[in-house]
């Protein structure tokens, strides 16, 4: 196989990142490549900006699905790469360009070499939000074509190329987005007594929020509350009438997720009373945990341990989220971390994964899918 084409594909996809459910150019690019493959064994379907490609097995006993997410993030790329994002304010900062090119590499192999088992490649939109996995699972296509097993990967900048990390059971956290709008009364900067300042109110809220994980959650039951964005006001000498706080909640247990949301509700009520303002909370999209099936993951780990070019790491759970968890709620399978050796991590504008991981993973997954 000509592996360098998948590096070229990754670079082309890297230049056109699109946000969740807006991945029309990405879909067009993927479809154009998939239609250039031998069509003898494959059937293509689309769902919104996503794509299903079924590769008919020669003597199938099951359907094995492989899912790649296709959306980018709303962030500025800070690398000086010759193939950096051409879409201002958008970047493949979570490696979905790698996920797609690896999937195309594996698909290319099986479009040319019919597999024994039927394979279903799922190119899924909107993983970063608002979530494409759940509606895709409810699509007519997946209702009629339920796979028997499903796998997916996520790039891991902290591991070298050649390392695969995963674990049986819980891999990723439950997540909930968090958006809070505070509304008070604007006014002249010099007359604070006539106004009700939402920059101050939202700042108190963000400070109080820090006590939830440290004081309300069992330290042995990990949780994270991160505020990634605050906006408010219009000008430096106008007291802000409005402020908006945006964040995400991560927990390993659903019980802690409930507790955190209760505490946020109470803190927000306190801010409303204390600052005589009004506030509304929106929990946006929520993802369930990623829970790897014990038996299927165990077999994958045994497969990895027999490979001389793979370093297997049994990792801990991570507080990342992934709507792939919804697939795993209904279909046995697993997700794994793929080492890509970048000095900068996921969601960094400087993320620069090592492309040697692409041919390595195509080969590995082709071998694995032949062995299942
Ligand atoms: C692997 C990864 O980075 N996934 C994202 C998922 C985002 C979930 C949701 N939009 C949220 O922000 O809560 C992550 O940030 O972990």
XYZ file of C-alpha atoms and ligand atoms in Angstrom:
388
model
C 0.000 0.000 0.000
C 1.146 3.549 -0.715
C 1.155 4.974 2.825
C 2.357 8.440 1.837
C -1.044 9.145 0.270
C -2.639 8.917 3.732
C -0.201 11.474 5.065
C -1.146 13.725 2.127
C -4.824 13.089 2.894
C -4.260 13.955 6.558
C -2.598 17.217 5.517
C -5.435 18.099 3.154
C -8.062 17.360 5.787
C -6.021 19.314 8.332
C -6.468 22.448 6.210
C -10.274 22.310 6.167
C -11.447 21.804 9.778
C -15.181 22.334 10.282
C -17.350 22.433 13.388
C -19.936 19.852 14.440
C -22.654 19.212 11.827
C -21.039 21.740 9.483
C -18.529 19.227 8.047
C -19.817 19.503 4.458
C -16.416 20.070 2.790
C -14.955 17.263 4.883
C -17.786 14.961 3.834
C -17.283 15.921 0.184
C -13.534 15.251 0.466
C -14.070 11.868 2.136
C -16.776 10.835 -0.341
C -14.638 11.777 -3.303
C -11.792 9.573 -2.000
C -14.095 6.685 -1.042
C -15.745 6.766 -4.494
C -12.280 6.480 -6.091
C -11.774 3.064 -4.410
C -12.827 -0.220 -6.062
C -16.577 -0.368 -5.452
C -17.012 -4.157 -5.792
C -17.407 -4.878 -2.069
C -18.431 -1.478 -0.706
C -21.716 0.356 -0.205
C -21.769 4.046 0.744
C -24.514 5.885 2.641
C -24.602 9.354 4.142
C -26.278 10.684 7.263
C -26.201 14.488 7.711
C -22.468 15.295 7.379
C -21.495 11.732 8.347
C -20.820 8.700 6.150
C -21.337 4.945 6.466
C -19.222 2.628 4.320
C -20.036 -1.062 4.487
C -17.439 -3.509 3.172
C -19.164 -6.810 2.468
C -17.347 -9.779 4.008
C -16.668 -12.941 1.958
C -18.012 -15.324 4.619
C -19.348 -13.104 7.370
C -20.426 -14.212 10.823
C -20.617 -10.663 12.203
C -20.373 -6.943 11.417
C -17.425 -5.098 12.928
C -17.656 -1.300 13.000
C -14.791 1.152 13.042
C -15.684 4.719 13.983
C -13.706 7.861 13.085
C -14.858 11.317 14.192
C -14.569 14.101 11.618
C -15.115 17.531 13.234
C -12.604 20.226 14.218
C -12.504 22.725 17.087
C -13.258 26.457 17.270
C -9.656 27.503 17.989
C -6.811 29.272 16.219
C -3.981 27.099 14.922
C -0.614 28.426 16.159
C 1.740 26.111 14.252
C 3.811 27.239 11.269
C 3.096 24.061 9.342
C 2.937 24.409 5.550
C -0.463 22.674 5.696
C -1.936 24.633 8.625
C -5.666 25.289 8.834
C -7.082 27.488 6.076
C -10.267 27.999 8.079
C -9.699 30.951 10.386
C -10.574 30.223 14.011
C -10.887 26.480 13.368
C -8.358 23.715 13.823
C -8.099 19.941 13.941
C -6.754 20.440 17.475
C -7.981 17.062 18.670
C -6.469 14.924 15.914
C -9.624 14.000 14.027
C -7.631 14.536 10.780
C -5.485 11.579 11.944
C -8.569 9.560 12.871
C -10.032 10.072 9.379
C -6.862 9.362 7.388
C -6.177 6.168 9.358
C -9.776 5.041 8.747
C -9.370 5.721 5.015
C -6.127 3.706 4.999
C -7.803 0.708 6.628
C -10.823 1.061 4.345
C -8.540 1.214 1.285
C -6.930 -2.082 2.251
C -10.262 -3.862 2.612
C -11.824 -2.292 -0.486
C -8.962 -3.947 -2.392
C -8.803 -7.165 -0.332
C -12.232 -8.416 0.660
C -12.409 -9.155 4.406
C -13.938 -12.340 5.761
C -16.186 -10.457 8.197
C -18.326 -7.515 7.096
C -16.833 -4.180 8.151
C -18.708 -0.927 8.705
C -16.722 2.329 8.642
C -18.549 5.131 10.450
C -17.364 8.700 9.797
C -19.118 10.525 12.640
C -19.741 14.268 12.864
C -19.804 16.557 15.903
C -17.798 14.630 18.510
C -16.568 17.880 20.075
C -20.160 18.999 20.356
C -23.090 18.914 20.258
C -22.576 15.146 19.802
C -23.100 13.069 16.684
C -22.866 9.554 18.121
C -26.246 9.424 19.837
C -28.340 10.732 16.907
C -26.312 8.570 14.511
C -27.125 5.501 16.633
C -30.798 6.442 16.344
C -30.549 6.857 12.553
C -32.552 4.507 10.316
C -29.244 3.276 8.886
C -27.795 2.122 12.199
C -31.138 0.773 13.389
C -31.182 -1.467 10.310
C -27.437 -2.198 10.292
C -26.501 -2.726 13.957
C -22.847 -3.819 14.218
C -21.925 -6.710 16.521
C -18.756 -5.010 17.681
C -17.294 -1.504 17.444
C -13.854 0.053 17.892
C -12.339 3.544 17.778
C -9.094 5.268 18.629
C -8.006 8.663 19.913
C -4.582 10.178 19.369
C -2.486 10.574 22.539
C 0.231 13.258 22.263
C 1.935 12.092 25.473
C 2.882 8.637 24.159
C 5.539 7.866 21.519
C 4.584 6.405 18.152
C 4.266 2.639 18.568
C 2.515 2.884 21.936
C -1.107 1.861 22.350
C -2.783 2.509 25.688
C -6.129 1.265 26.863
C -7.844 -0.592 29.688
C -10.806 -2.858 30.313
C -13.834 -1.055 31.767
C -13.994 2.674 32.393
C -11.707 4.667 30.078
C -13.220 8.192 29.806
C -15.422 10.292 32.088
C -19.047 11.393 31.969
C -19.214 14.965 30.664
C -21.621 17.857 30.714
C -21.185 21.228 29.101
C -22.015 24.262 31.237
C -23.262 27.675 30.070
C -24.440 30.338 32.549
C -25.793 33.747 31.558
C -25.812 36.483 34.220
C -27.972 39.552 33.638
C -27.788 42.689 35.821
C -27.829 46.399 35.089
C -25.250 48.247 32.996
C -24.114 51.811 33.625
C -21.348 54.405 33.617
C -18.019 53.146 35.028
C -17.861 56.192 37.304
C -21.305 55.554 38.908
C -21.221 51.953 40.198
C -23.997 52.734 42.681
C -26.504 53.040 39.789
C -25.547 49.739 38.131
C -25.263 46.049 38.862
C -21.982 44.715 37.534
C -22.067 41.235 35.923
C -18.272 41.082 35.501
C -18.006 41.180 39.297
C -20.927 38.761 39.839
C -19.609 36.189 37.334
C -16.095 36.476 38.783
C -17.413 35.675 42.276
C -19.267 32.724 40.793
C -16.143 31.341 39.079
C -14.201 31.664 42.337
C -16.930 29.924 44.374
C -17.124 27.165 41.762
C -13.588 26.112 42.685
C -14.832 24.857 46.060
C -17.133 22.210 44.544
C -14.504 19.658 43.556
C -12.294 20.389 46.566
C -15.077 20.456 49.227
C -18.143 18.577 47.964
C -16.795 15.582 46.041
C -15.226 12.471 47.536
C -11.509 12.854 46.748
C -11.441 9.195 45.677
C -14.117 9.856 43.051
C -12.413 12.156 40.527
C -14.190 15.167 39.094
C -13.252 18.283 37.129
C -15.071 21.572 36.630
C -13.312 23.796 34.090
C -14.423 27.212 32.922
C -12.859 27.707 29.501
C -14.474 30.963 28.474
C -15.891 34.119 30.080
C -17.430 36.926 28.105
C -19.058 40.062 29.430
C -19.496 43.767 28.941
C -18.949 45.963 25.938
C -16.260 48.542 26.792
C -13.667 49.254 29.480
C -15.586 52.213 30.927
C -19.073 50.729 30.839
C -20.297 48.544 33.686
C -21.282 45.196 32.218
C -24.990 44.402 32.093
C -24.327 40.816 30.957
C -21.700 38.129 31.437
C -21.538 34.541 30.196
C -19.500 31.748 31.694
C -18.817 28.595 29.627
C -17.278 25.391 30.873
C -17.421 21.659 31.201
C -17.987 19.185 34.036
C -16.241 15.791 34.109
C -16.936 12.973 36.579
C -16.163 9.293 36.841
C -19.528 8.591 38.503
C -23.022 9.802 37.613
C -23.653 10.410 41.307
C -20.903 13.056 41.364
C -22.281 14.621 38.177
C -25.647 15.055 39.932
C -24.022 16.500 43.069
C -21.984 18.997 41.058
C -25.043 20.184 39.147
C -26.979 20.595 42.442
C -24.130 22.637 43.925
C -23.875 24.802 40.786
C -27.626 25.462 41.016
C -27.283 26.574 44.658
C -24.228 28.744 44.006
C -25.991 30.454 41.114
C -29.045 31.138 43.342
C -26.667 32.667 45.883
C -25.144 34.933 43.230
C -28.623 35.992 42.077
C -29.565 36.959 45.631
C -26.239 38.447 46.618
C -25.843 40.531 43.473
C -29.546 41.174 42.772
C -29.249 39.825 39.252
C -30.782 36.986 37.291
C -28.993 33.971 35.900
C -29.880 31.015 33.684
C -28.049 27.701 33.481
C -27.834 25.521 30.366
C -26.051 22.168 30.589
C -25.663 21.877 26.789
C -24.718 18.421 25.618
C -23.921 15.573 28.002
C -21.854 12.497 27.107
C -21.943 9.210 28.941
C -18.714 7.550 30.045
C -16.589 5.453 27.668
C -16.699 1.924 29.068
C -14.618 -0.703 27.252
C -16.134 -4.161 27.032
C -14.011 -6.459 29.220
C -13.940 -9.507 26.919
C -13.400 -7.723 23.583
C -10.778 -5.386 25.082
C -9.015 -8.334 26.719
C -8.661 -10.035 23.323
C -7.359 -6.810 21.755
C -4.763 -6.474 24.534
C -3.638 -10.090 23.945
C -3.332 -9.285 20.221
C -1.212 -6.192 21.011
C 1.068 -8.114 23.363
C 2.003 -10.491 20.558
C 3.115 -7.631 18.286
C 6.854 -6.946 18.505
C 6.476 -3.368 17.174
C 3.799 -2.332 19.712
C 4.351 -1.125 23.256
C 1.143 -1.750 25.159
C 0.391 0.465 28.181
C -2.436 -0.311 30.564
C -3.498 3.268 31.263
C -5.630 4.876 33.962
C -9.033 6.400 33.321
C -8.928 9.909 31.832
C -11.218 12.879 32.434
C -11.597 13.406 28.692
C -15.053 12.853 27.234
C -16.104 11.087 24.046
C -19.548 10.497 22.637
C -18.201 7.141 21.422
C -19.396 6.090 24.899
C -22.940 5.984 23.459
C -21.888 3.384 20.894
C -20.275 1.321 23.671
C -23.471 1.470 25.755
C -25.199 -0.550 23.044
C -22.462 -2.413 21.152
C -19.531 -4.329 22.709
C -16.194 -2.811 21.801
C -13.461 -0.487 22.952
C -11.535 2.714 22.413
C -7.774 3.047 22.689
C -5.188 5.804 22.890
C -2.734 5.969 19.994
C 0.728 7.432 20.692
C 1.555 10.347 18.366
C 4.365 12.035 20.303
C 3.543 15.764 20.269
C 5.144 18.275 22.668
C 1.801 20.039 22.767
C -1.370 18.308 23.889
C -4.938 17.905 22.683
C -6.791 21.210 22.242
C -3.485 23.132 21.967
C -3.039 25.431 18.966
C 0.478 23.972 18.688
C -0.556 20.292 18.570
C 1.693 18.598 16.008
C 1.276 14.802 16.017
C 3.944 12.610 14.420
C 2.664 11.336 11.074
C 4.659 8.102 11.410
C 1.696 6.995 13.526
C -0.483 6.872 10.399
C 1.142 3.946 8.494
C 1.860 2.178 11.803
C -1.818 2.259 12.773
C -3.192 1.371 9.345
C -1.068 -1.808 9.375
C -1.960 -2.599 12.964
C -5.703 -2.210 12.445
C -5.698 -4.167 9.189
C -3.988 -7.051 11.024
C -6.328 -6.755 13.990
C -9.505 -6.672 11.888
C -8.309 -9.722 9.950
C -7.769 -11.547 13.244
C -11.180 -10.884 14.835
C -11.250 13.603 23.385
C -11.771 14.949 23.695
O -11.003 15.883 23.856
N -13.105 15.081 23.761
C -13.752 16.290 24.170
C -15.241 16.058 24.214
C -16.037 17.317 24.481
C -17.323 17.071 25.197
C -18.172 18.303 25.396
N -18.281 19.153 24.259
C -17.666 19.100 26.592
O -16.940 20.074 26.418
O -18.036 18.758 27.709
C -13.242 16.710 25.542
O -13.196 17.933 25.791
O -12.889 15.852 26.377
